Coordinates of C-alpha atoms and ligand atoms in Angstrom, one line a residue:
M1 CA 61.6 37.7 41.8
Y2 CA 57.8 37.3 41.7
E3 CA 57.4 34.4 39.2
K4 CA 55.3 32.2 41.5
S5 CA 53.0 35.1 42.5
K6 CA 52.5 36.0 38.9
E7 CA 51.6 32.4 38.0
L8 CA 49.2 32.2 41.0
F9 CA 47.6 35.6 40.1
E10 CA 47.0 34.3 36.5
R11 CA 45.4 31.2 37.9
A12 CA 43.4 33.0 40.6
Q13 CA 41.7 35.4 38.1
K14 CA 40.1 32.4 36.3
S15 CA 38.1 31.4 39.4
I16 CA 38.0 34.4 41.7
P17 CA 36.8 37.9 40.6
G18 CA 39.9 40.0 40.1
G19 CA 41.9 37.1 41.6
V20 CA 41.4 38.3 45.2
N21 CA 38.8 37.9 48.0
S22 CA 39.0 41.6 49.0
P23 CA 39.7 44.4 46.5
V24 CA 42.6 46.3 48.0
R25 CA 44.7 43.1 47.9
A26 CA 44.7 43.2 44.1
F27 CA 47.4 46.0 44.0
K28 CA 45.2 47.7 41.4
S29 CA 45.9 51.2 42.7
V30 CA 49.6 50.7 42.9
G31 CA 49.9 48.5 39.8
G32 CA 51.9 45.3 39.5
T33 CA 51.1 41.7 40.6
P34 CA 49.7 41.1 44.1
L35 CA 52.0 39.0 46.1
F36 CA 50.6 35.7 47.3
M37 CA 51.7 34.9 50.8
Q38 CA 53.0 31.5 51.9
K39 CA 53.6 32.1 55.6
A40 CA 54.5 34.7 58.2
K41 CA 56.2 34.7 61.6
G42 CA 56.6 37.7 63.9
A43 CA 57.1 40.9 61.8
Y44 CA 58.0 39.0 58.6
M45 CA 55.9 37.7 55.7
Y46 CA 57.2 35.3 53.1
D47 CA 55.6 35.2 49.6
A48 CA 55.2 32.2 47.3
D49 CA 58.6 32.9 45.8
G50 CA 60.2 32.8 49.2
N51 CA 60.9 36.6 49.4
Q52 CA 60.9 38.0 52.9
Y53 CA 59.1 41.3 53.8
I54 CA 59.0 43.5 56.9
D55 CA 55.2 43.7 57.4
Y56 CA 53.5 47.0 58.0
I57 CA 49.9 45.9 57.4
A58 CA 49.7 43.3 60.1
S59 CA 46.7 41.7 58.2
W60 CA 45.2 45.3 58.2
G61 CA 45.5 45.6 62.0
P62 CA 44.8 42.3 63.8
M63 CA 48.4 41.0 64.2
I64 CA 49.4 43.5 66.8
L65 CA 51.9 41.2 68.4
G66 CA 53.2 39.8 65.1
H67 CA 52.3 36.7 63.1
A68 CA 51.9 33.1 64.3
H69 CA 52.2 34.4 67.9
E70 CA 52.8 31.1 69.8
P71 CA 50.2 31.4 72.6
I72 CA 47.5 32.1 70.0
V73 CA 48.5 29.2 67.7
K74 CA 48.7 26.8 70.7
A75 CA 45.3 27.9 72.1
I76 CA 43.7 27.5 68.6
Q77 CA 45.2 24.0 68.2
E78 CA 44.0 22.9 71.6
K79 CA 40.5 24.3 71.3
A80 CA 39.9 22.8 67.9
L81 CA 40.1 19.3 69.4
D82 CA 36.9 20.1 71.3
S83 CA 35.0 20.9 68.0
T84 CA 35.2 24.0 65.9
S85 CA 31.6 25.1 66.3
F86 CA 28.5 24.2 68.4
G87 CA 25.7 26.7 67.5
A88 CA 25.0 26.7 71.3
P89 CA 26.4 29.0 74.0
T90 CA 29.7 28.3 75.7
Q91 CA 31.4 29.5 78.9
L92 CA 34.2 31.0 76.7
E93 CA 31.8 33.5 75.2
I94 CA 31.0 34.8 78.7
E95 CA 34.7 35.0 79.6
M96 CA 35.4 36.9 76.4
A97 CA 32.6 39.4 77.0
E98 CA 33.7 39.9 80.6
L99 CA 37.3 40.4 79.5
I100 CA 36.3 43.0 76.9
L101 CA 34.1 44.8 79.5
S102 CA 37.1 44.9 81.9
M103 CA 39.3 46.5 79.3
V104 CA 37.2 49.1 77.5
P105 CA 35.5 52.0 79.2
N106 CA 31.8 52.7 78.9
V107 CA 30.6 49.4 77.5
D108 CA 28.0 47.6 79.6
M109 CA 27.1 44.8 77.2
I110 CA 28.7 43.4 74.1
R111 CA 27.5 41.1 71.2
M112 CA 30.0 39.1 69.2
V113 CA 29.8 38.9 65.4
S114 CA 32.2 37.7 62.7
S115 CA 33.5 40.9 61.0
G116 CA 33.9 44.6 61.4
T117 CA 31.3 45.1 58.7
E118 CA 28.7 43.1 60.6
A119 CA 29.5 45.0 63.8
C120 CA 29.0 48.4 62.2
M121 CA 25.9 47.3 60.2
S122 CA 24.3 45.9 63.4
A123 CA 25.2 49.0 65.4
I124 CA 23.4 51.2 62.9
R125 CA 20.4 49.0 62.9
L126 CA 20.3 49.1 66.7
A127 CA 20.6 52.9 66.7
R128 CA 17.8 53.1 64.2
G129 CA 15.6 50.7 66.2
Y130 CA 16.4 52.5 69.5
T131 CA 15.7 56.0 68.2
G132 CA 13.0 55.2 65.7
R133 CA 14.8 57.4 63.2
N134 CA 16.2 56.6 59.8
K135 CA 19.1 58.7 58.8
I136 CA 22.8 58.4 59.8
I137 CA 25.7 60.8 59.4
K138 CA 29.1 59.4 58.4
F139 CA 32.3 61.1 57.3
E140 CA 33.8 61.3 53.8
G141 CA 36.7 58.8 53.4
H142 CA 35.6 56.8 56.5
Y143 CA 35.1 53.1 56.0
H144 CA 32.7 51.1 58.2
G145 CA 32.7 47.9 56.1
H146 CA 30.8 47.1 53.0
A147 CA 27.2 47.2 54.2
D148 CA 24.9 49.3 51.9
S149 CA 24.5 52.2 54.3
F150 CA 28.3 52.8 54.4
L151 CA 29.1 52.8 50.7
V152 CA 28.5 56.5 50.4
K153 CA 31.7 58.5 50.0
A154 CA 33.6 55.7 51.7
G155 CA 37.3 55.3 52.3
S156 CA 39.7 52.3 51.9
G157 CA 39.1 50.4 48.7
V158 CA 36.1 52.5 47.7
A159 CA 38.4 55.6 47.7
T160 CA 41.4 53.7 46.3
F161 CA 39.3 52.7 43.3
N162 CA 37.6 56.0 43.1
I163 CA 34.1 54.5 43.1
Q164 CA 31.7 57.4 43.3
T165 CA 28.4 55.5 43.5
V166 CA 28.3 51.8 44.2
P167 CA 25.9 49.9 41.9
G168 CA 23.6 47.7 43.9
V169 CA 23.1 50.3 46.7
T170 CA 19.5 51.5 46.3
A171 CA 18.8 55.3 46.2
G172 CA 16.6 54.9 49.3
V173 CA 19.5 53.5 51.4
A174 CA 22.0 56.0 50.0
N175 CA 19.6 58.9 50.8
D176 CA 19.5 57.9 54.4
T177 CA 23.3 58.3 54.7
L178 CA 24.3 61.9 55.1
T179 CA 28.0 62.8 54.8
A180 CA 30.3 65.5 56.1
A181 CA 34.0 66.2 56.0
Y182 CA 35.9 64.7 58.9
N183 CA 37.0 67.3 61.4
D184 CA 34.3 69.8 60.1
L185 CA 32.0 70.1 63.2
D186 CA 30.1 73.0 61.6
A187 CA 29.1 70.9 58.7
V188 CA 27.8 68.2 61.0
K189 CA 25.8 70.7 63.0
K190 CA 24.3 72.0 59.8
L191 CA 23.2 68.5 58.8
A192 CA 21.8 67.9 62.2
A193 CA 19.8 71.2 62.0
E194 CA 18.5 70.5 58.4
H195 CA 17.4 66.9 59.4
K196 CA 16.3 67.7 63.0
G197 CA 14.7 64.7 64.7
D198 CA 15.6 62.4 61.8
I199 CA 19.1 61.4 62.6
A200 CA 19.6 58.1 64.5
A201 CA 23.3 58.0 64.7
I202 CA 26.6 59.6 63.9
I203 CA 29.3 57.0 63.1
V204 CA 33.0 58.0 63.1
E205 CA 36.4 56.4 62.9
P206 CA 37.8 58.2 66.0
V207 CA 41.2 58.2 64.4
A208 CA 40.7 57.8 60.7
G209 CA 42.7 55.0 59.1
N210 CA 41.0 54.4 55.8
M211 CA 42.3 57.5 53.9
G212 CA 45.8 57.1 55.5
C213 CA 46.0 57.9 59.1
I214 CA 44.2 61.2 60.0
L215 CA 43.9 62.6 63.5
P216 CA 40.9 64.2 65.0
Q217 CA 41.4 68.0 65.5
P218 CA 41.1 69.3 69.0
G219 CA 37.5 69.6 70.1
F220 CA 36.0 67.7 67.1
H221 CA 34.9 64.6 69.1
E222 CA 33.9 66.7 72.1
G223 CA 31.7 68.7 69.7
L224 CA 30.1 65.6 68.2
R225 CA 29.5 64.2 71.7
Q226 CA 27.7 67.4 72.7
L227 CA 25.6 67.5 69.5
C228 CA 24.5 63.9 70.1
D229 CA 23.5 64.7 73.6
D230 CA 21.6 67.8 72.6
E231 CA 19.8 66.0 69.7
G232 CA 19.2 62.5 71.1
I233 CA 21.5 61.0 68.5
V234 CA 23.4 57.8 69.1
F235 CA 27.2 58.5 69.0
I236 CA 29.0 55.5 67.5
F237 CA 32.7 55.1 67.6
D238 CA 33.9 52.6 65.0
E239 CA 36.8 51.2 66.8
V240 CA 37.4 48.3 64.3
M241 CA 40.9 49.7 63.7
T242 CA 41.6 51.7 66.9
G243 CA 40.1 49.2 69.4
F244 CA 42.8 47.4 71.4
R245 CA 45.3 49.1 69.2
L246 CA 45.6 52.7 70.4
A247 CA 45.2 51.6 74.0
A248 CA 43.7 48.6 75.8
G249 CA 40.5 50.7 76.0
G250 CA 40.8 51.9 72.4
A251 CA 40.2 55.4 71.2
Q252 CA 37.6 56.0 73.9
E253 CA 40.4 55.6 76.5
R254 CA 43.1 57.3 74.4
L255 CA 41.0 60.3 73.4
G256 CA 39.0 60.5 76.6
I257 CA 35.6 60.5 74.8
K258 CA 32.6 58.4 75.7
A259 CA 30.6 56.9 72.8
D260 CA 27.1 55.4 73.1
L261 CA 27.9 52.4 71.0
V262 CA 31.3 51.1 70.0
T263 CA 32.2 48.6 67.2
Y264 CA 35.2 46.3 67.2
G265 CA 37.0 44.1 64.7
K266 CA 40.6 43.2 63.7
V267 CA 42.6 43.0 67.0
I268 CA 39.7 41.6 68.9
G269 CA 39.9 38.3 67.0
G270 CA 43.6 37.7 67.2
G271 CA 43.7 37.1 63.4
M272 CA 40.4 35.1 63.3
P273 CA 37.2 36.5 61.9
V274 CA 35.7 38.4 64.8
G275 CA 33.8 41.6 65.3
A276 CA 31.7 43.0 68.2
F277 CA 29.4 45.8 69.0
G278 CA 28.6 47.0 72.5
G279 CA 27.6 50.0 74.6
K280 CA 25.2 51.2 77.2
K281 CA 22.8 48.6 78.6
E282 CA 19.9 50.9 77.9
I283 CA 20.6 50.7 74.1
M284 CA 22.0 47.1 74.0
Q285 CA 18.9 45.6 75.6
H286 CA 16.9 46.4 72.4
I287 CA 18.9 43.7 70.6
A288 CA 17.1 40.3 70.1
P289 CA 16.3 38.2 72.1
L290 CA 16.0 40.9 74.8
G291 CA 14.4 43.3 72.4
N292 CA 13.1 43.3 68.8
V293 CA 16.1 44.7 66.9
Y294 CA 17.0 41.4 65.2
Q295 CA 20.6 40.4 64.8
A296 CA 22.1 36.9 64.6
G297 CA 24.9 34.7 63.3
T298 CA 25.5 31.0 62.9
L299 CA 29.2 31.3 63.7
S300 CA 29.0 34.3 66.1
G301 CA 31.0 33.5 69.2
N302 CA 32.7 30.7 67.4
P303 CA 35.0 28.9 69.9
I304 CA 38.2 29.0 67.7
A305 CA 37.7 32.7 67.0
M306 CA 36.9 33.4 70.6
I307 CA 40.0 31.6 72.0
A308 CA 42.3 33.4 69.6
G309 CA 40.8 36.8 70.6
Y310 CA 40.7 35.9 74.2
T311 CA 44.3 34.8 74.3
L312 CA 45.5 38.0 72.5
L313 CA 43.4 40.4 74.6
T314 CA 44.5 38.7 77.8
E315 CA 48.1 39.3 76.9
L316 CA 47.3 43.0 76.0
K317 CA 45.5 43.4 79.3
N318 CA 48.3 41.9 81.4
N319 CA 51.1 43.7 79.6
P320 CA 50.1 47.4 79.2
S321 CA 53.8 48.1 78.4
I322 CA 53.0 46.7 74.9
Y323 CA 51.3 49.9 74.0
K324 CA 54.2 52.0 75.2
E325 CA 56.7 49.9 73.3
L326 CA 54.6 50.0 70.2
E327 CA 54.2 53.8 70.4
E328 CA 57.9 54.3 71.0
K329 CA 58.7 52.2 68.0
T330 CA 56.3 54.1 65.8
I331 CA 57.7 57.4 67.0
Y332 CA 61.2 56.1 66.2
L333 CA 60.0 55.2 62.7
R334 CA 58.3 58.5 62.3
D335 CA 61.4 60.5 63.3
G336 CA 63.6 58.4 61.1
L337 CA 61.3 58.8 58.1
N338 CA 61.1 62.6 58.8
E339 CA 64.8 62.9 58.7
V340 CA 65.2 61.2 55.3
L341 CA 62.1 62.8 53.8
K342 CA 63.3 66.2 54.9
A343 CA 66.7 65.6 53.3
W344 CA 64.9 64.5 50.1
G345 CA 63.4 68.0 49.9
Q346 CA 59.9 67.3 48.4
P347 CA 56.7 68.0 50.2
Y348 CA 55.3 65.3 52.5
I349 CA 53.2 64.9 55.6
I350 CA 53.4 62.2 58.3
N351 CA 50.4 61.6 60.4
Q352 CA 50.8 59.4 63.5
L353 CA 49.1 58.4 66.6
G354 CA 50.0 55.3 68.7
S355 CA 50.9 52.5 66.3
M356 CA 49.1 54.0 63.3
I357 CA 51.1 56.1 60.9
S358 CA 51.1 57.1 57.2
I359 CA 52.9 59.3 54.7
H360 CA 51.1 61.5 52.3
F361 CA 53.1 63.2 49.6
S362 CA 51.4 66.6 50.2
D363 CA 52.4 70.2 50.7
H364 CA 49.3 70.8 52.9
A365 CA 48.1 69.3 56.2
V366 CA 46.0 66.2 55.7
V367 CA 43.0 66.5 57.9
D368 CA 40.1 65.1 55.8
F369 CA 39.3 63.2 52.6
A370 CA 39.8 66.2 50.3
T371 CA 43.2 66.9 51.6
A372 CA 44.2 63.2 51.5
A373 CA 42.9 62.8 47.9
S374 CA 44.7 65.9 46.7
A375 CA 48.1 64.6 47.8
N376 CA 50.4 63.2 45.1
N377 CA 49.2 59.6 45.2
E378 CA 51.2 58.8 42.0
L379 CA 54.3 59.3 44.0
F380 CA 53.0 57.0 46.6
K381 CA 52.7 54.2 44.0
K382 CA 56.3 54.5 43.1
Y383 CA 57.3 54.7 46.8
F384 CA 55.3 51.5 47.5
H385 CA 57.0 49.5 44.8
A386 CA 60.5 50.9 45.6
M387 CA 59.9 49.7 49.2
L388 CA 58.5 46.3 48.2
K389 CA 61.6 45.7 46.1
R390 CA 63.7 46.4 49.2
G391 CA 61.7 43.9 51.3
V392 CA 59.3 46.3 53.0
Y393 CA 55.5 45.6 52.7
L394 CA 53.5 48.8 53.0
P395 CA 49.7 49.0 52.5
P396 CA 49.2 49.0 48.7
S397 CA 47.3 52.3 48.8
A398 CA 47.9 55.8 50.1
F399 CA 44.3 55.6 51.5
E400 CA 45.3 53.2 54.2
S401 CA 47.1 53.5 57.6
W402 CA 50.2 51.5 58.3
F403 CA 49.9 49.2 61.3
L404 CA 52.9 48.4 63.4
N405 CA 53.2 45.1 65.3
N406 CA 55.3 44.7 68.4
A407 CA 57.4 41.9 66.9
L408 CA 59.2 44.6 64.9
T409 CA 62.7 45.2 66.1
Y410 CA 64.6 48.5 66.0
A411 CA 66.8 46.9 63.4
D412 CA 63.6 46.4 61.2
L413 CA 62.7 50.0 61.7
D414 CA 66.3 51.1 60.7
K415 CA 66.0 48.9 57.6
T416 CA 62.7 50.6 56.8
I417 CA 64.2 54.0 57.2
A418 CA 67.2 53.1 55.1
A419 CA 64.9 51.6 52.4
T420 CA 62.9 54.8 52.3
K421 CA 66.1 56.9 51.9
E422 CA 67.1 54.7 48.9
S423 CA 63.6 54.6 47.5
L424 CA 63.1 58.4 47.5
Q425 CA 66.0 58.6 45.1
E426 CA 63.9 56.7 42.6
L427 CA 60.8 58.9 42.9
V428 CA 61.5 62.0 41.1
Ligands
PLP501 C1 37.2 51.4 60.7 C2 36.7 50.1 60.0 N1 35.4 49.7 60.2 C3 34.9 48.6 59.7 C4 35.7 47.8 58.8 C5 35.2 46.6 58.3 O1 35.7 45.5 58.9 P1 35.8 44.0 58.2 O2 36.7 44.2 57.0 O3 36.2 43.1 59.2 O4 34.4 43.7 57.7 C6 37.0 48.2 58.6 C7 37.9 47.4 57.7 O5 39.0 47.7 57.3 C8 37.5 49.4 59.2 O6 38.8 49.8 59.0

């Protein structure tokens, strides 16, 4: 069934570390051979052996309307004829910035970069430059990309591979990153008091997605917002996952919270390498060339990446019903999964908001990294493979949210629920 993928994986390991260009793709935490993809259309991916899968990772978020979405493919093809990069400004970059500002609340200015990592890294530097302070607070199990400052108690692959300290991150950098448990406002207040006047920023995944999907508890973000106001701390919403996914205006809109700086990635690029950070003018004007906080990029605002993102965001802006449809589908899936999991009789938790959802095999609420990590993640591995065998491609780790795309049909969701029912019988 996976012969060609196995062959490719053997070959890949000779020239690429671990055979992959991003660690979670290696299937290391769930075991088995990573599947090499050949093509994808709508909600389906096809591997090198020609197997078809219903896709629940959507390239880890970006493909919110499904793969090879025709308007995006066409726009890229047309744009490429006019050159793929200039290294000089273009009108399209202004249109993209104006479009983003028209969709997201509370952002006066935006700077485009090429990945979510770059966006978060730059936002932190800006917060430090703006406040003249060194330390940041992040949350255990949250992932903000692979920049040094964030690889302290991080989520996603860092949690999946159980990497406690990342070699190559200097003690000095690590010491400037303070961590607290997600949803533990008192712990954050304590850190802020202990390091009074030293904290430049609090960065948070507004709805966590890198330890499975975990929702903010009522009052948590409101408390952080207040603390930041009281202490002159820059409040950063990392909306790389949630931006343009939970709502056109992202988690700021969905949760009704105003951040000082916001980072974007994934959906913003329509499947091309794009990230962005933006926020209040008062802070953003400290970025070079307006200010001295240096940040740059040879391919930032790249025309092919911009047209892909612009085309997707335009469709999302013009069709707000997409978010309603996506959420209805996700709730339908959640309810169907609930039914078969309940009948199965073993403990489980489903967390869901908008089109983000995940299952933890746990007998306690999953509200932070400790509760996510203490779930039965061995069971998740078996579940993952049982689903894969039945043509459903879930994230290959319990420490990842599933992402629904709007090309999924109710028949696909029914198949997924039926596959879960069958798979559960193999899990005991
Ligand atoms: C919340 C969050 N922030 C930042 C990043 C880093 O983005 P990228 O992988 O584009 O560098 C990710 C990636 O998964 C993410 O989920």
